[in-house]
PDB file of C-alpha atoms and ligand atoms in Angstrom:
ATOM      1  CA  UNK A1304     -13.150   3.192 -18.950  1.00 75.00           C
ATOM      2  CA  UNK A1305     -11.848   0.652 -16.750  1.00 91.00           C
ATOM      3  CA  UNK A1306     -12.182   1.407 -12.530  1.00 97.00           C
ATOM      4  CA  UNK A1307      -9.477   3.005 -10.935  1.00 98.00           C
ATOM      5  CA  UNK A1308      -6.613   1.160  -8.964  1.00 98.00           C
ATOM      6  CA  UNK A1309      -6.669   1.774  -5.422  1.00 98.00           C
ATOM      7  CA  UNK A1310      -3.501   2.652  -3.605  1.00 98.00           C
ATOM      8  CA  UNK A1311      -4.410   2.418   0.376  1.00 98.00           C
ATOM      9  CA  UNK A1312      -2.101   3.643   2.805  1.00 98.00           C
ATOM     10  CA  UNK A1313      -1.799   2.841   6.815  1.00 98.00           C
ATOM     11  CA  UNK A1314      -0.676   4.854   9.695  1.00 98.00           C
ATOM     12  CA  UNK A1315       2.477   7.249  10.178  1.00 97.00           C
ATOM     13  CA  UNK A1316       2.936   7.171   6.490  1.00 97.00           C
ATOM     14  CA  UNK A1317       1.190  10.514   6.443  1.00 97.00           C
ATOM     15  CA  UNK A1318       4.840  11.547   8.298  1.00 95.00           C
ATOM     16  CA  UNK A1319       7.090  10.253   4.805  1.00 96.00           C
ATOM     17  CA  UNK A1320       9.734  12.311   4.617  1.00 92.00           C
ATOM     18  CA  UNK A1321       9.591  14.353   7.873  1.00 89.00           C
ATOM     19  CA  UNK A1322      11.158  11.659  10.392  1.00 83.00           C
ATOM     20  CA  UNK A1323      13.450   8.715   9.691  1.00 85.00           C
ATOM     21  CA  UNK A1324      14.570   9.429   6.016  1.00 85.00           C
ATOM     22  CA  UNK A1325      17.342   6.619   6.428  1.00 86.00           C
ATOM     23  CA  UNK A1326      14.869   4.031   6.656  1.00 89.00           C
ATOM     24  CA  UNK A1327      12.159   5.641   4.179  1.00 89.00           C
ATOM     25  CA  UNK A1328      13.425   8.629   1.658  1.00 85.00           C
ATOM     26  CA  UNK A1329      13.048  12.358   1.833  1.00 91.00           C
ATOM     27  CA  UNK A1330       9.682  12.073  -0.185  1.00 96.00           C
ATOM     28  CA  UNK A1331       6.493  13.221   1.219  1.00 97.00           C
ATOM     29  CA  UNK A1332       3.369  10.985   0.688  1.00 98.00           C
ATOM     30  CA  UNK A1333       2.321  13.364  -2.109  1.00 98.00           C
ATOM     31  CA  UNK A1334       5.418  12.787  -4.098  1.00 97.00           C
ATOM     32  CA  UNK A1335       4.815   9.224  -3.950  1.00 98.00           C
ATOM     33  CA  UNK A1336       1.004  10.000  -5.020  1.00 98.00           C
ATOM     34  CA  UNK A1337       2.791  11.841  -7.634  1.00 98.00           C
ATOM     35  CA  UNK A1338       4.761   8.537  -8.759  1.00 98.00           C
ATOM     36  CA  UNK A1339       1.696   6.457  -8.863  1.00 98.00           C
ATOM     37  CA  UNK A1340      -0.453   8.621 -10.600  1.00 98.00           C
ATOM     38  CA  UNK A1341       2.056   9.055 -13.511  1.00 98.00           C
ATOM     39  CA  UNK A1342       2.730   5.407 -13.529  1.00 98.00           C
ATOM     40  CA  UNK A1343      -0.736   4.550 -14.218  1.00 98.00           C
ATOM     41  CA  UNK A1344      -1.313   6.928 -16.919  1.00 98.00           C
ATOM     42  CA  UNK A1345       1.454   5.871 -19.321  1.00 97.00           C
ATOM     43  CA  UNK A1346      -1.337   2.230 -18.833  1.00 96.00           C
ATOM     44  CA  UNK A1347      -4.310   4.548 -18.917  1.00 96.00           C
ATOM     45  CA  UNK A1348      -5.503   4.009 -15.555  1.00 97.00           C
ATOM     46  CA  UNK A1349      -6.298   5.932 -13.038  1.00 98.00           C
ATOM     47  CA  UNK A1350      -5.380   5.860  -9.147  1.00 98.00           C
ATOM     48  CA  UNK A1351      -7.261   6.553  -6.002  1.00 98.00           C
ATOM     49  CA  UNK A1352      -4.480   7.331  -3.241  1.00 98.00           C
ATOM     50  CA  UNK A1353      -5.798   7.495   0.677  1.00 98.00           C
ATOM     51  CA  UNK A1354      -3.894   7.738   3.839  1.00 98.00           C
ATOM     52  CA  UNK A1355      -5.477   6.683   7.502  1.00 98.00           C
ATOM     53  CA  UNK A1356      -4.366   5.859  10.830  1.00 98.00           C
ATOM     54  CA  UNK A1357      -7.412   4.322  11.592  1.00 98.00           C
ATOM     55  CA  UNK A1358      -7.322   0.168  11.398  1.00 98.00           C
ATOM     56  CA  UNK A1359     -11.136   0.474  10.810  1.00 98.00           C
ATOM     57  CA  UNK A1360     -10.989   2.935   7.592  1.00 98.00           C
ATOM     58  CA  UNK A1361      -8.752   1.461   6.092  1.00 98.00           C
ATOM     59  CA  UNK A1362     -10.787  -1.701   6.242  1.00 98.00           C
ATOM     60  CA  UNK A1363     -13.929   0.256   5.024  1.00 98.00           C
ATOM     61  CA  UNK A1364     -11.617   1.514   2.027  1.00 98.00           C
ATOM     62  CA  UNK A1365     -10.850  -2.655   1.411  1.00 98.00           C
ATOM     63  CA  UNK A1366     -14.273  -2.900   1.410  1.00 98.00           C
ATOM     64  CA  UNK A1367     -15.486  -0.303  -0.828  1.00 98.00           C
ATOM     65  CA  UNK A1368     -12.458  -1.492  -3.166  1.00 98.00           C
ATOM     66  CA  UNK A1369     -14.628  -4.934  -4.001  1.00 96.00           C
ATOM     67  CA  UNK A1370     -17.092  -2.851  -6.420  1.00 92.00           C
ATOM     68  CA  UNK A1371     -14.593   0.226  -6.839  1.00 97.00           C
ATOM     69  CA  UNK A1372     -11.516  -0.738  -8.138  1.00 98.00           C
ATOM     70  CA  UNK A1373     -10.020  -2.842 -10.824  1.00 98.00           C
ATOM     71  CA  UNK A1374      -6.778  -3.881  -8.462  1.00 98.00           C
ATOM     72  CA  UNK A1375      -5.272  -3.450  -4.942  1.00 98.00           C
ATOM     73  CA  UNK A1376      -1.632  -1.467  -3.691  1.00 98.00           C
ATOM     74  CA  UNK A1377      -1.389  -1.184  -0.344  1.00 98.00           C
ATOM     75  CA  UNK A1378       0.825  -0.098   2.321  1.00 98.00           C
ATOM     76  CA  UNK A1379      -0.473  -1.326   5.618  1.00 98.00           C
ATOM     77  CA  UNK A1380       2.543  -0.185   7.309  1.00 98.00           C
ATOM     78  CA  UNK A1381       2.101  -1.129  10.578  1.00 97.00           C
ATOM     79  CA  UNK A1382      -1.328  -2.807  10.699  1.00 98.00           C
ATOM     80  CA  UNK A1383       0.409  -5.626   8.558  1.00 98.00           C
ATOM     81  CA  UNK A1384       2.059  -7.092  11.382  1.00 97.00           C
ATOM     82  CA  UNK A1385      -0.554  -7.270  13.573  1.00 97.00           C
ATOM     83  CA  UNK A1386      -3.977  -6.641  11.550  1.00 98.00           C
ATOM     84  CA  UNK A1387      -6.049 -10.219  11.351  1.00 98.00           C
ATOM     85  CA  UNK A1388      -8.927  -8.192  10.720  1.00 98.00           C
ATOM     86  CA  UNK A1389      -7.315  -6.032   7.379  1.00 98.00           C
ATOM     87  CA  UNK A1390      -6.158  -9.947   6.372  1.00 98.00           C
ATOM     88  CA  UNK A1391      -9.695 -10.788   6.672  1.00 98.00           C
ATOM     89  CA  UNK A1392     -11.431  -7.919   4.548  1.00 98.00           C
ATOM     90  CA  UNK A1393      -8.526  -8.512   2.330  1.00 98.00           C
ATOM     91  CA  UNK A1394      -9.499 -12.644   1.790  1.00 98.00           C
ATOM     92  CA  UNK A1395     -12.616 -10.657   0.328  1.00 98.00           C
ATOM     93  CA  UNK A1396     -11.650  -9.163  -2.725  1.00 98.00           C
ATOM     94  CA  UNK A1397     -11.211 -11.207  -6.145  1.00 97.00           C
ATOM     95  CA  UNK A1398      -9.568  -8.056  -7.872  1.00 97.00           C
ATOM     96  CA  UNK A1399      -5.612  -8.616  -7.698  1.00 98.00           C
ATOM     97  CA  UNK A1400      -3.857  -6.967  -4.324  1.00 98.00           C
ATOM     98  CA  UNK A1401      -0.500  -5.815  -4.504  1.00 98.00           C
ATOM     99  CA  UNK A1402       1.479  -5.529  -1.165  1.00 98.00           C
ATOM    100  CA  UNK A1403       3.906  -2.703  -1.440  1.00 98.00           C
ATOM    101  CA  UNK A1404       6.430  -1.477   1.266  1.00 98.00           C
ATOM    102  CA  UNK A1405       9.074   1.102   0.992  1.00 97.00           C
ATOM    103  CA  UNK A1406      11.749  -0.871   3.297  1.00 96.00           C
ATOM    104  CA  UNK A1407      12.414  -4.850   2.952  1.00 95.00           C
ATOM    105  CA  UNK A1408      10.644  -5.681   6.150  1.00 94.00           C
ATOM    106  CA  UNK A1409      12.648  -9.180   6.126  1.00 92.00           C
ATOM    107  CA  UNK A1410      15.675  -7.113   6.570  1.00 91.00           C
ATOM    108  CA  UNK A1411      14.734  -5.486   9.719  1.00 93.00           C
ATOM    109  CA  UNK A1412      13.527  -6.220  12.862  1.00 91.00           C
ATOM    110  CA  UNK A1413      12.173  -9.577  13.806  1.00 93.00           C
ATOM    111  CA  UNK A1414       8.513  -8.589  14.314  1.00 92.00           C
ATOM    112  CA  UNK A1415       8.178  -7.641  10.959  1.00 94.00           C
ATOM    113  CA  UNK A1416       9.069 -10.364   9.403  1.00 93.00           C
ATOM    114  CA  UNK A1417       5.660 -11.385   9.907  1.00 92.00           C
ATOM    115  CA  UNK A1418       2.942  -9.963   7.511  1.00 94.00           C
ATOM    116  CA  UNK A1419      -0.468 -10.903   7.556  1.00 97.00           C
ATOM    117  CA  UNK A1420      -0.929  -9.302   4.680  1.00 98.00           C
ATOM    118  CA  UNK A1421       0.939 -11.391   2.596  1.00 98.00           C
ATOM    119  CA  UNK A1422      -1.485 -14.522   2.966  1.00 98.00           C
ATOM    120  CA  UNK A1423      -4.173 -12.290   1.480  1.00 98.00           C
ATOM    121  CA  UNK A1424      -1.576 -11.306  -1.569  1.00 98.00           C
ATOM    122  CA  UNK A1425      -0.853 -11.554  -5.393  1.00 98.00           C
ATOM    123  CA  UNK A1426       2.689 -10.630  -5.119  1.00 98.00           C
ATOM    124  CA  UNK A1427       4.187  -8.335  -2.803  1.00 98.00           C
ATOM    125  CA  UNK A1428       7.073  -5.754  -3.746  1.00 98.00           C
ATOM    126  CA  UNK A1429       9.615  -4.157  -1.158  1.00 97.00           C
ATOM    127  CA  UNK A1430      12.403  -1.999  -0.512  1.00 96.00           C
ATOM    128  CA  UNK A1431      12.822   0.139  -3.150  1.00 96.00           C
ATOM    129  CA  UNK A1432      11.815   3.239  -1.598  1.00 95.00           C
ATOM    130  CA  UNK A1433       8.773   5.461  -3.523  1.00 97.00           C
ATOM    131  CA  UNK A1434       9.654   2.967  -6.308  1.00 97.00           C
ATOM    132  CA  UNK A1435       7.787   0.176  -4.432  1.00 97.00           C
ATOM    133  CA  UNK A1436       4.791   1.926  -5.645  1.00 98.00           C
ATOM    134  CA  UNK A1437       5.958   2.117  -9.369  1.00 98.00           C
ATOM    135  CA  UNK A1438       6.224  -1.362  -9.186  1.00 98.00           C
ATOM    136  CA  UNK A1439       3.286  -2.277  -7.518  1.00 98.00           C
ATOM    137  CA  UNK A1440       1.215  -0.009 -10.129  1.00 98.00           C
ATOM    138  CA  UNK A1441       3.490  -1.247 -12.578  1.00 98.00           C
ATOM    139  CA  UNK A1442       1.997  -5.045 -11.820  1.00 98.00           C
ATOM    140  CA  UNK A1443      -1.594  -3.655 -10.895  1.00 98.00           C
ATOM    141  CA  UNK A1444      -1.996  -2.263 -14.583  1.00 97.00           C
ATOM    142  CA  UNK A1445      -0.499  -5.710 -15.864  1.00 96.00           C
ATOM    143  CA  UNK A1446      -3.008  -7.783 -13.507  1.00 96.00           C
ATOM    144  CA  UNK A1447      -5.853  -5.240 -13.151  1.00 95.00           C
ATOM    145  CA  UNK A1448      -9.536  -7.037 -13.898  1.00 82.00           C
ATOM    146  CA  UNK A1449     -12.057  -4.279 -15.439  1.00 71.00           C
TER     147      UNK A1449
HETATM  148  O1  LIG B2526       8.492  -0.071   4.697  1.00 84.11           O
HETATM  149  C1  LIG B2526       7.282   0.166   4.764  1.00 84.11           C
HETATM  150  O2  LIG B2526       6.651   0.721   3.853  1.00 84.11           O
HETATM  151  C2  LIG B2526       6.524  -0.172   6.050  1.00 84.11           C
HETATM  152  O3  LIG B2526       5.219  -0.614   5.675  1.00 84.11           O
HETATM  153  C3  LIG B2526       6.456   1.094   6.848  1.00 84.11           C
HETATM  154  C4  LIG B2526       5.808   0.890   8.220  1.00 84.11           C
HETATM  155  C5  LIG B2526       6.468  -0.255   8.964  1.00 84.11           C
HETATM  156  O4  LIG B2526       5.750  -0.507  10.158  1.00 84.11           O
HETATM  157  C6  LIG B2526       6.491  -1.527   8.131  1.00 84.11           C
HETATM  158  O5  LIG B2526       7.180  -2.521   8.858  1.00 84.11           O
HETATM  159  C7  LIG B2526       7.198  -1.294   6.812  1.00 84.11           C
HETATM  160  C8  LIG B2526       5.951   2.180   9.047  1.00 84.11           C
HETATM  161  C9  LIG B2526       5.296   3.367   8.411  1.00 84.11           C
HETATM  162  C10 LIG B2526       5.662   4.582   9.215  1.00 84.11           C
HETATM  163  O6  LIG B2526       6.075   5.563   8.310  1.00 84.11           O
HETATM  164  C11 LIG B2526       6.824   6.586   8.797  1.00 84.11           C
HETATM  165  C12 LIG B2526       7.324   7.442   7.859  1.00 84.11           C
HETATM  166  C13 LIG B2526       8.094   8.492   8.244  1.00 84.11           C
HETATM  167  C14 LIG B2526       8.358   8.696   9.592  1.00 84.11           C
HETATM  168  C15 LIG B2526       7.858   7.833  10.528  1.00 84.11           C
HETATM  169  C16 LIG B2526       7.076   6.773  10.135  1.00 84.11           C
END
């Protein structure tokens, strides 16, 4: 049995679909569980989804995800602009890490057009609403290391 992917989520996503549904869909962050968890088991995997609005969890969950998990999706949401620490825990981990955003950051403001994130990751997939995360479990199964 191989280890589960991680999905990892950062702050406010807990809010998905209660505030700005223009920007990120009328799905809650249980529907999108839903999506991920389905995904992986047409591959046979397995997913462990979290949500935190704590910088330093989320870390701890990057951590734990060295000896835990067979690949990386994650969300940093806001922490991805501005999070040299999550870019460091992230430098850490030789299992493959999928960056995965609802919105196309690039397309918005200018601040996020800056991701630390992204230095730290295999490929990064955006835009496509709660089928970001299809994607990005989509590629995790394809890359995942046992
Ligand atoms: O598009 C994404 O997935 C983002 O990671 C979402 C972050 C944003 O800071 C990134 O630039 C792009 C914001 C997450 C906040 O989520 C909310 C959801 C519903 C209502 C309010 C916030």
């Amino acid at each position: 049995m191989s280890k589960p992917i991680f999905v990892l989520n950062g702050p406010n996503l807990n809010l998905l679909g209660e505030r700005e549904p223009h920007i990120y869909g009328h799905e809650s962050l249980g529907d999108v569980e839903a999506r991920c968890v389905a995904r992986a088991k047409v591959h046979g995997m397995t997913i462990v989804f979290r949500q935190t609005n704590r910088e330093g969890e989320l870390i701890d969950w990057v951590q734990e995800a060295r000896g835990a998990a067979s690949a990386l999706v994650i969300n940093p949401a806001g922490y991805g602009h501005t999070s040299v620490a999550l870019l460091d825990a992230l430098k850490a981990l030789s299992i493959p890490i999928i960056e995965c955003h609802l919105s196309n950051p690039a397309a918005r403001e200018s601040f996020r057009r800056t991701t630390y994130v992204s230095l730290a990751a295999t490929g990064v997939v955006s835009g496509f609403g709660p089928v970001s995360y299809e994607l990005a479990v989509e590629a995790a199964c394809g890359l995942a290391t046992d």
